[in-house]
mmCIF file of C-alpha atoms and ligand atoms in Angstrom:
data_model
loop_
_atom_site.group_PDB
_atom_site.id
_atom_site.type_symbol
_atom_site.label_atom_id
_atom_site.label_comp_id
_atom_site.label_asym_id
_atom_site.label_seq_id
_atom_site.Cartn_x
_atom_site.Cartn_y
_atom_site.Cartn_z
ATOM 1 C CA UNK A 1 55.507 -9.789 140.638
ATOM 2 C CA UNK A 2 54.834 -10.097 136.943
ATOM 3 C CA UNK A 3 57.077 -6.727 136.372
ATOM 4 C CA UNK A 4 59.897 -8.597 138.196
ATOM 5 C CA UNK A 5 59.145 -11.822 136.107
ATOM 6 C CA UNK A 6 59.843 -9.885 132.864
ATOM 7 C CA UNK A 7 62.770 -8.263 134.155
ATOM 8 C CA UNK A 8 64.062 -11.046 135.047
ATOM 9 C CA UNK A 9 63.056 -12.827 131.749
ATOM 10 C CA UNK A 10 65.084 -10.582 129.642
ATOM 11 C CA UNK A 11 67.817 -12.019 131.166
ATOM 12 C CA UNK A 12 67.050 -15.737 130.998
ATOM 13 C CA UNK A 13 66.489 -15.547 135.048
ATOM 14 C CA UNK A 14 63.229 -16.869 137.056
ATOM 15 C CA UNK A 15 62.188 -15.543 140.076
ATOM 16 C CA UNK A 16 63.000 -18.496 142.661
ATOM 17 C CA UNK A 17 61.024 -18.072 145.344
ATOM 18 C CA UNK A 18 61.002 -15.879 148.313
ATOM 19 C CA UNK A 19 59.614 -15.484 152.041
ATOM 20 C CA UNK A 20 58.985 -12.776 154.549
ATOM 21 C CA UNK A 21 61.587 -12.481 156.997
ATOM 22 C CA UNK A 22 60.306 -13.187 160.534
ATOM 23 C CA UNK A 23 59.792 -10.119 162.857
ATOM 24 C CA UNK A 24 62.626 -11.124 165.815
ATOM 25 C CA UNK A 25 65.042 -12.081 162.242
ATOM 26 C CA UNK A 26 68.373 -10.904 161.830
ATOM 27 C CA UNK A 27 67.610 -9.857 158.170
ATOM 28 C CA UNK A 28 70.135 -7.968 155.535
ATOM 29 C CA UNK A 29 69.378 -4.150 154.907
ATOM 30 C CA UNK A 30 67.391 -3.762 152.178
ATOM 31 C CA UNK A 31 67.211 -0.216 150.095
ATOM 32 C CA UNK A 32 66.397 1.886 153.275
ATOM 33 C CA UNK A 33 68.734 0.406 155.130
ATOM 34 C CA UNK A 34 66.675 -1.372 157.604
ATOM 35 C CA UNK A 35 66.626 -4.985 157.895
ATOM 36 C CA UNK A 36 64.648 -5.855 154.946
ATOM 37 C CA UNK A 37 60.961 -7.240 155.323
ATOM 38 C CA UNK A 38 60.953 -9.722 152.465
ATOM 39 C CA UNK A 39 63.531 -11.544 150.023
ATOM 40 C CA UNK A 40 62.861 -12.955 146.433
ATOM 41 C CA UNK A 41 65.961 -15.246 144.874
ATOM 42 C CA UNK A 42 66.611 -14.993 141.502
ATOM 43 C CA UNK A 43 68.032 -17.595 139.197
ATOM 44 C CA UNK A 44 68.139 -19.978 136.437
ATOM 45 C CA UNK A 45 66.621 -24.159 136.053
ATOM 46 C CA UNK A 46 68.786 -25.062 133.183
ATOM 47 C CA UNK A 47 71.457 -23.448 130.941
ATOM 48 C CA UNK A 48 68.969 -20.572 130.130
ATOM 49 C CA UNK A 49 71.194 -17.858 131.004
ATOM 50 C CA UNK A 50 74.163 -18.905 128.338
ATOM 51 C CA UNK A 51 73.216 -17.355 125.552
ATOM 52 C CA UNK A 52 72.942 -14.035 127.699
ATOM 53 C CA UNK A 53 75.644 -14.691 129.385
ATOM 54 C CA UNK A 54 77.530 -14.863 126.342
ATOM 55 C CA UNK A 55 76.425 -11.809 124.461
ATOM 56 C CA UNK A 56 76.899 -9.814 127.084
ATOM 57 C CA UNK A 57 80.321 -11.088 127.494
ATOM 58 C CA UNK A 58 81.298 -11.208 123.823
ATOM 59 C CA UNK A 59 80.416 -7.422 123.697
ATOM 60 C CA UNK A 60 82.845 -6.299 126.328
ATOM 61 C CA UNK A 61 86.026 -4.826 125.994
ATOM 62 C CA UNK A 62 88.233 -7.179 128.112
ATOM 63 C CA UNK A 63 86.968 -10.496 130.001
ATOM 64 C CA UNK A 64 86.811 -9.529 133.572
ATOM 65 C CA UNK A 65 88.243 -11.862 136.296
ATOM 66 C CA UNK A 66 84.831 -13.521 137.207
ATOM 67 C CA UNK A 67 82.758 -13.009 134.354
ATOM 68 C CA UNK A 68 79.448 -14.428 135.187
ATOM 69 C CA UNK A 69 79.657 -12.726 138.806
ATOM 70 C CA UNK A 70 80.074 -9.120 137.352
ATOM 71 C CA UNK A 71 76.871 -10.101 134.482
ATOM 72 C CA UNK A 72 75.023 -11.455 137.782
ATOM 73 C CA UNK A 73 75.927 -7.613 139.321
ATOM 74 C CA UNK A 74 75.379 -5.230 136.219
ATOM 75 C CA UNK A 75 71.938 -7.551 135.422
ATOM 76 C CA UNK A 76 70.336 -7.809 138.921
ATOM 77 C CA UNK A 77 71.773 -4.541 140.252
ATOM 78 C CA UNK A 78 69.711 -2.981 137.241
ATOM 79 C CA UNK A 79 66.713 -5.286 137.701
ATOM 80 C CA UNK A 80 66.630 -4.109 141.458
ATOM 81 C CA UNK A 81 66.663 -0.588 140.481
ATOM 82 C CA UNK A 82 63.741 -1.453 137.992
ATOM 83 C CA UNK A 83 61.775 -2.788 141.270
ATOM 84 C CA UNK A 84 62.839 -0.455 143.929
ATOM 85 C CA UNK A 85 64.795 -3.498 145.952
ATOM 86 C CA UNK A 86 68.687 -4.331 146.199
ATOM 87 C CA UNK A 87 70.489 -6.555 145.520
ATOM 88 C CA UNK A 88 72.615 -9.273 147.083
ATOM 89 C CA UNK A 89 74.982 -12.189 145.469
ATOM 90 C CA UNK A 90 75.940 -15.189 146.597
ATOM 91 C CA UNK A 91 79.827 -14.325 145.457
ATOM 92 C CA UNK A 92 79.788 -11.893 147.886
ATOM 93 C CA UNK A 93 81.595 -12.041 151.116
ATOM 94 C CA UNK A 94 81.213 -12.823 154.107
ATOM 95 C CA UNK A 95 78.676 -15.272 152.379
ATOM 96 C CA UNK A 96 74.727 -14.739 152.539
ATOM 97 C CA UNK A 97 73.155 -18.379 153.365
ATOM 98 C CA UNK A 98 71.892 -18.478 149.932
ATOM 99 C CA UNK A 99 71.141 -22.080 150.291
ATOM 100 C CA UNK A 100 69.605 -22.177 153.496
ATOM 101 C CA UNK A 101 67.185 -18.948 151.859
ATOM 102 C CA UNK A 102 67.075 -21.578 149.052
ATOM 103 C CA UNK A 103 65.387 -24.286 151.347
ATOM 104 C CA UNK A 104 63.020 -21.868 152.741
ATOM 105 C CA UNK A 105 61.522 -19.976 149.699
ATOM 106 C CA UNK A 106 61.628 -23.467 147.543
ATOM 107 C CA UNK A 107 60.984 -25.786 149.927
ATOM 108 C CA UNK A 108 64.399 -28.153 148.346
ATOM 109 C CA UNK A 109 66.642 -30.355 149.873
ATOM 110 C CA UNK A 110 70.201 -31.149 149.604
ATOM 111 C CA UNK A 111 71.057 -33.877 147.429
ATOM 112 C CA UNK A 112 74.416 -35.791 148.695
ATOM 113 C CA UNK A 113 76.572 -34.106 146.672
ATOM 114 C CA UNK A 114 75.661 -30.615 148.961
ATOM 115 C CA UNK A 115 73.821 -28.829 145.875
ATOM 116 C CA UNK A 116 70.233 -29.064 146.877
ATOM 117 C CA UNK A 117 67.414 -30.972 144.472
ATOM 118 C CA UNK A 118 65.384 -29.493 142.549
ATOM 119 C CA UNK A 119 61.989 -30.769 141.585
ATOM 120 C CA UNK A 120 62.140 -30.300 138.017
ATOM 121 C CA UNK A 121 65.282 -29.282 137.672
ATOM 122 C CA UNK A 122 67.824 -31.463 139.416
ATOM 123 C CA UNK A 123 70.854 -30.719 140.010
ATOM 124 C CA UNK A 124 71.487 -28.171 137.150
ATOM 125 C CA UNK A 125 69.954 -25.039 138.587
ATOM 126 C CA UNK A 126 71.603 -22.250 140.327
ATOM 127 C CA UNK A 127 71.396 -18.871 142.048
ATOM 128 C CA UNK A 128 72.334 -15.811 140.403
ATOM 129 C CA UNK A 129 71.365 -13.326 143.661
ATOM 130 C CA UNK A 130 68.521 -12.469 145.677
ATOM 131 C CA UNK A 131 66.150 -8.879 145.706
ATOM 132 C CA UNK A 132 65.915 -7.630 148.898
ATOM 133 C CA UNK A 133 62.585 -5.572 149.295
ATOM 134 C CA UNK A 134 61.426 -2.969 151.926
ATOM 135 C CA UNK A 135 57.760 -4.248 152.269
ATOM 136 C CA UNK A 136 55.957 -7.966 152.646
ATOM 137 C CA UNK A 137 56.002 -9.631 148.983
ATOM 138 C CA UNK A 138 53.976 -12.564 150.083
ATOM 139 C CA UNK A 139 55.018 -15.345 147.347
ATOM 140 C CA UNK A 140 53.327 -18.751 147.778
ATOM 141 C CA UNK A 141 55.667 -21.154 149.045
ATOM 142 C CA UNK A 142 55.718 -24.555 147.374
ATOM 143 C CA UNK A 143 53.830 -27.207 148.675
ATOM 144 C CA UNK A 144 56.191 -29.811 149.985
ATOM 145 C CA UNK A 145 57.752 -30.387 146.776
ATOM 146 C CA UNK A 146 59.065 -34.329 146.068
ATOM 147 C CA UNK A 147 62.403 -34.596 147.171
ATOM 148 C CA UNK A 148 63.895 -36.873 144.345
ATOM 149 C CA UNK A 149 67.015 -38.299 146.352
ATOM 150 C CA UNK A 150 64.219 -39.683 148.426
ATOM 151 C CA UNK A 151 63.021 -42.391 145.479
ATOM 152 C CA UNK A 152 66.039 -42.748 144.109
ATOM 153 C CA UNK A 153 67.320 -45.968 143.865
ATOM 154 C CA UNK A 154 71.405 -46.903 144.265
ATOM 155 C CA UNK A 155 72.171 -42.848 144.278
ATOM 156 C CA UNK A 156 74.207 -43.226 141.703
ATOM 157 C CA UNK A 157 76.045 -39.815 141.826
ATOM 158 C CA UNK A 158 77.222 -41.360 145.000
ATOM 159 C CA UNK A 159 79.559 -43.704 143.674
ATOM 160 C CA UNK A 160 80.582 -41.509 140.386
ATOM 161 C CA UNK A 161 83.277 -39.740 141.681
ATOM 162 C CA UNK A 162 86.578 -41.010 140.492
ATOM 163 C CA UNK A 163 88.346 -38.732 143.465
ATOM 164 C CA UNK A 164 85.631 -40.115 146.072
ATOM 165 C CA UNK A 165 85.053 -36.962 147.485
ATOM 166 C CA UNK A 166 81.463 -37.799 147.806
ATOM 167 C CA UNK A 167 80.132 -39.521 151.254
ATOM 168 C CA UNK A 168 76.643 -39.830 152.732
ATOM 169 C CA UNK A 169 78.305 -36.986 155.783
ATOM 170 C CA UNK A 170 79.777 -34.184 153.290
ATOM 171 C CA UNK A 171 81.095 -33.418 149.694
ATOM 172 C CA UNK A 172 85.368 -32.820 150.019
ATOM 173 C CA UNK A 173 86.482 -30.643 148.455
ATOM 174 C CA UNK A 174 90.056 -30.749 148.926
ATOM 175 C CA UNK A 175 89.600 -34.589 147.573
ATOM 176 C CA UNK A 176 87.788 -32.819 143.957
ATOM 177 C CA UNK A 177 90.155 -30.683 143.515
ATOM 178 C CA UNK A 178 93.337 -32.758 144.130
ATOM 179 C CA UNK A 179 92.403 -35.247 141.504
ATOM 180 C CA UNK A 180 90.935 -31.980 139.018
ATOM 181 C CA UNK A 181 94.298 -30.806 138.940
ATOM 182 C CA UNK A 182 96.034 -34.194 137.774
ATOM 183 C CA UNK A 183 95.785 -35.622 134.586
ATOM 184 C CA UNK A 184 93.143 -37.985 135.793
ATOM 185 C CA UNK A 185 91.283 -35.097 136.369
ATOM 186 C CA UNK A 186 90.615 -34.225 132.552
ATOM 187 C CA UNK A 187 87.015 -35.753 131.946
ATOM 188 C CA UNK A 188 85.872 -34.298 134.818
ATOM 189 C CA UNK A 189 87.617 -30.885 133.674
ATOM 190 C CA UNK A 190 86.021 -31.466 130.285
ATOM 191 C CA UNK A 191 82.792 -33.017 130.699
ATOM 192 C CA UNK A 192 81.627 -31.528 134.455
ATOM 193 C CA UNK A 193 81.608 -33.185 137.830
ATOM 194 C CA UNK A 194 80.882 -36.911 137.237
ATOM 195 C CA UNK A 195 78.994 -37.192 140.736
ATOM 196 C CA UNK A 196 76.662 -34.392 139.079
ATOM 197 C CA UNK A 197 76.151 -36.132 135.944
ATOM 198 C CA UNK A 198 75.655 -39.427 137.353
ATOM 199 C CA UNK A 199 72.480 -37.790 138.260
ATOM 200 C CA UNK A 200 69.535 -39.608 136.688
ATOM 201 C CA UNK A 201 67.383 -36.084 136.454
ATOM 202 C CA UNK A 202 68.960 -34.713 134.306
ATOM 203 C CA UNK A 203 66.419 -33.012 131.450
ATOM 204 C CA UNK A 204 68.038 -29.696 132.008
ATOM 205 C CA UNK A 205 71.403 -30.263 131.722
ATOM 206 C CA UNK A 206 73.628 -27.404 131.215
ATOM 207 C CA UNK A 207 74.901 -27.336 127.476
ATOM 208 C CA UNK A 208 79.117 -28.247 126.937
ATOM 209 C CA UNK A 209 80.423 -24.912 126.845
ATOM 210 C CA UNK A 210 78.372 -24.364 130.360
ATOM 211 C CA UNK A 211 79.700 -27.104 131.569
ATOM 212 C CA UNK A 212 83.357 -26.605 130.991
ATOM 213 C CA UNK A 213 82.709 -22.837 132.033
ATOM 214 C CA UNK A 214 81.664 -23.626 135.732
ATOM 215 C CA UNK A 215 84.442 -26.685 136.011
ATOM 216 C CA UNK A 216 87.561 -24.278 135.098
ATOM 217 C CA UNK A 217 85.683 -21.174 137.650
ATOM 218 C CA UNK A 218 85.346 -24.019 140.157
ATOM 219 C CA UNK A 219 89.396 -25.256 139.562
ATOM 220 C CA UNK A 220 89.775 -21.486 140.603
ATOM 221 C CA UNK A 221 87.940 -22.063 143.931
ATOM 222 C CA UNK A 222 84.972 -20.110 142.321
ATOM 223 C CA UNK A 223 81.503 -21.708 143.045
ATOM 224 C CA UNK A 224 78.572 -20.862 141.203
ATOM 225 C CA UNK A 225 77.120 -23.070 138.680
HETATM 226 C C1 B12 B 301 82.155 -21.646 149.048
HETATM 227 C C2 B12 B 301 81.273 -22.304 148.013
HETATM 228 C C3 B12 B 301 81.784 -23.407 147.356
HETATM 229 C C4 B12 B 301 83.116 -24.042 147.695
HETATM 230 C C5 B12 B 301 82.792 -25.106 148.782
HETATM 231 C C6 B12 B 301 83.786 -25.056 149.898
HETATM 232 C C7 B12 B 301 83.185 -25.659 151.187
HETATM 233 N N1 B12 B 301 83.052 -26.960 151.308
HETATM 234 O O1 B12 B 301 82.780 -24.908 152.019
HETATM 235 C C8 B12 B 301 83.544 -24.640 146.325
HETATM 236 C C9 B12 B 301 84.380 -23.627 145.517
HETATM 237 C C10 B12 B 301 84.326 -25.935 146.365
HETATM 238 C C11 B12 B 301 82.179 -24.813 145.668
HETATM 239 C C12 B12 B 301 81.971 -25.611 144.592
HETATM 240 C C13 B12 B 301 80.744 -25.738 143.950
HETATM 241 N N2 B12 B 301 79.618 -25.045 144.201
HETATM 242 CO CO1 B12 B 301 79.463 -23.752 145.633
HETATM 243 N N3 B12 B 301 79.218 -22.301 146.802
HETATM 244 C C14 B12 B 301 79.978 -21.786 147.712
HETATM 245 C C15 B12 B 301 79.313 -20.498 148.239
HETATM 246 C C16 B12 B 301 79.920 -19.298 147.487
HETATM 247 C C17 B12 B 301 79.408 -20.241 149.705
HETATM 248 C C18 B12 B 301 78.935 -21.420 150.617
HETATM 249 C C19 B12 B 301 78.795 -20.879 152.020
HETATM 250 O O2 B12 B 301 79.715 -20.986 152.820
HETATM 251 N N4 B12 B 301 77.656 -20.212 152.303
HETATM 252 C C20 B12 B 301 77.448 -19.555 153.596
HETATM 253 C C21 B12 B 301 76.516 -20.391 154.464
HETATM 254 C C22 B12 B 301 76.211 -19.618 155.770
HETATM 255 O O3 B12 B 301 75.305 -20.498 153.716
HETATM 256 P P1 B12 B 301 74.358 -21.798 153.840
HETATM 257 O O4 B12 B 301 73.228 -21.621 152.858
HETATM 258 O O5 B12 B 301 74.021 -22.092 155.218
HETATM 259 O O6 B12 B 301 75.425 -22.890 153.379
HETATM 260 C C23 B12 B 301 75.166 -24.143 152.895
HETATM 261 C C24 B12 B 301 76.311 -24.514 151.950
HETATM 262 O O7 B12 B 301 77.544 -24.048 152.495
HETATM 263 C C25 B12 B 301 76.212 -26.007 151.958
HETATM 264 N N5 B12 B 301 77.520 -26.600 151.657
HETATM 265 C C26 B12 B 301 78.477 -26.899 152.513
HETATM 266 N N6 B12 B 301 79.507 -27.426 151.881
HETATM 267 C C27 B12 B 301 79.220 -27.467 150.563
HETATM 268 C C28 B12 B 301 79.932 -27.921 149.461
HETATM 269 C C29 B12 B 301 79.389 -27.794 148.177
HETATM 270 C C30 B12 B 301 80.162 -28.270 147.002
HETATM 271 C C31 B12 B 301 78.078 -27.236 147.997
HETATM 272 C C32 B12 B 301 77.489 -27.109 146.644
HETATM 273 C C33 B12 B 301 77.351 -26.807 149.154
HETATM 274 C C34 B12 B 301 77.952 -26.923 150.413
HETATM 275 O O8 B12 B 301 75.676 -26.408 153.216
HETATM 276 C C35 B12 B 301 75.260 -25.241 153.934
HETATM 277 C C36 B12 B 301 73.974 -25.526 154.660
HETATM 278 O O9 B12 B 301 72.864 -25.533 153.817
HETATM 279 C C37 B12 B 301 77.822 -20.747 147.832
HETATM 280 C C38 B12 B 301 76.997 -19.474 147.648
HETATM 281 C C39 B12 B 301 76.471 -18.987 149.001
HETATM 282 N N7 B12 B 301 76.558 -17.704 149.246
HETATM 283 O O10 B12 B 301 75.986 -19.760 149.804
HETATM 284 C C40 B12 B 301 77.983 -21.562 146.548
HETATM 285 C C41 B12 B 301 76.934 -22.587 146.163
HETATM 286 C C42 B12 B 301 76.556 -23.386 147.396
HETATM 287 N N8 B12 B 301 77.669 -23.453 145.220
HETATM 288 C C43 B12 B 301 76.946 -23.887 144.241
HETATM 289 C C44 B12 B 301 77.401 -24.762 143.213
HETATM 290 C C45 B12 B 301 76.412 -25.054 142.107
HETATM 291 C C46 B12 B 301 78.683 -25.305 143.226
HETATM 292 C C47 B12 B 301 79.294 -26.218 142.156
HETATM 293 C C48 B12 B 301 78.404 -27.367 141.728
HETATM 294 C C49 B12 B 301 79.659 -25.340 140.952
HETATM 295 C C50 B12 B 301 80.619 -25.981 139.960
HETATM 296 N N9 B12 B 301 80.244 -26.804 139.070
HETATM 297 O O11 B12 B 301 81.740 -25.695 140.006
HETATM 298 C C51 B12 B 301 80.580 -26.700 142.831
HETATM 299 C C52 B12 B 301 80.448 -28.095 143.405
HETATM 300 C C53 B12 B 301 81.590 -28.897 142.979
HETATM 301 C C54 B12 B 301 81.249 -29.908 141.960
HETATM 302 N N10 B12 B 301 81.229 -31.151 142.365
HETATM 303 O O12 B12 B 301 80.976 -29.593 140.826
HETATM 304 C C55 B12 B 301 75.541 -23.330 144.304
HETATM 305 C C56 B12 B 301 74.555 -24.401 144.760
HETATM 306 C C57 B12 B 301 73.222 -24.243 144.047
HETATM 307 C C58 B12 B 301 72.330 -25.400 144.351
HETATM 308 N N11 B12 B 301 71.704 -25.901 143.311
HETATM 309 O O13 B12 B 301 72.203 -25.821 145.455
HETATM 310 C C59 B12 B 301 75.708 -22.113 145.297
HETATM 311 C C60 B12 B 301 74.484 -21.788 146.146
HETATM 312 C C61 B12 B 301 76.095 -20.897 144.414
HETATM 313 C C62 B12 B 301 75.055 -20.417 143.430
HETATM 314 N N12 B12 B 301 75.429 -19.377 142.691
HETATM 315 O O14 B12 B 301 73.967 -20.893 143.297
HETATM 316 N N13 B12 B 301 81.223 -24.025 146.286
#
């Protein structure tokens, strides 16, 4: 695991967690082929990835179409091959459950805005892919971490939302964007998703440019940050 850890460090990644895939599981093929035995995400708490993120894509010749999804497949595809697993990206369709292998390997829960809750994190962490390995990696799953939409008080990122598009049953996102595309739209263009912000946990906070980054990907029905 440490090997992993400091390939992924080079990158501003953290191993997220991970879990053994039940024997009677319909699990992805890992290297082999074969369903895979075990899974380890791979991601970032926090803007730690920018300044990666942005080297790398200052240094190439043209911007490609989805930047930070071809970074997330040139870094992890290489990291894989570092660690003998493959690898597998949430951009990728049709979709892997990347939240639902979220749950399980971290033990979070969705806040009501649909992104889950992170302990220490919040809301501002994400998933960059997952490794999918041939053999048991037995990872120690997290104690029942604190759900933090549990204690909090009001939910204010419940009432943020200047295109209401956030209820207690589901986020809308035909609501977000219709309002994102109007001129009433431009803080939360500018400054992120108000409903996100309105977050009180908010220590790791992505920076501005970050920010701005994931709102104009998500405008182009690109999810990811
Ligand atoms: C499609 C998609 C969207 C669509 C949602 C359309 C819809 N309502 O279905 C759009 C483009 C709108 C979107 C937006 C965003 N998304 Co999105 N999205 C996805 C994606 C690629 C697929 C979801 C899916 O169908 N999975 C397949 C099913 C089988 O997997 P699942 O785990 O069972 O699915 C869960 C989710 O679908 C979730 N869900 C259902 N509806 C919605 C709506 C939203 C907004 C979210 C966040 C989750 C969510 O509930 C399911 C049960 O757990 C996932 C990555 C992935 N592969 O899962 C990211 C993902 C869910 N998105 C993510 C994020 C961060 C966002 C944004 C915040 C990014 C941004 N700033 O632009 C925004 C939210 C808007 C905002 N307020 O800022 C993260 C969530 C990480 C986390 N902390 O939980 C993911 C995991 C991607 C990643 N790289 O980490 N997203």
């Amino acid at each position: 695991m440490s090997r992993l850890a400091n390939a992924l460090a080079e990158h501003g990644l953290i191993a997220r967690g991970g879990f053994v895939f039940a024997d009677d599981e319909d699990a992805p093929p890992g290297l082999s082929g074969k369903p895979a035995r075990s899974i380890v995400l791979a991601g970032h708490g926090g803007g730690t990835i920018w300044p990666h993120f942005k080297a790398w894509l200052d240094a190439q010749p043209a911007s490609p179409a989805d930047p930070l999804d071809a970074w997330s497949k040139e870094v992890l595809d290489s990291v894989a091959t570092r660690v003998g697993a493959r690898a597998v990206f949430p951009f990728e369709k049709p979709y892997w459950p990347f939240q639902q292998w979220a749950m399980r390997a971290e033990g979070l829960r969705p806040s009501p805005l649909g992104i889950l809750m992170h302990p220490e994190f919040g809301l501002w962490h994400a998933y960059r892919g997952a490794l999918l390995f041939d053999i048991d990696i037995k990872i120690q799953a997290p104690a029942n971490p604190i759900h933090l939409c549990d204690l909090c008080d009001g939910k204010p990122c419940m009432n943020a939302c200047p295109a209401k598009a956030v209820s207690g049953a589901a986020f809308d996102v035909s609501c977000c964007l219709g309002l994102l595309r109007t001129e009433d739209g431009g803080t939360c263009r500018r400054d992120g998703c108000l409903a996100r912000s309105g977050c009180p946990h908010d220590r790791h906070r992505y920076g501005p440019e970050q920010i701005a980054f994931h709102m104009a990907a998500h405008l182009r029905g690109i999810a990811g940050g």
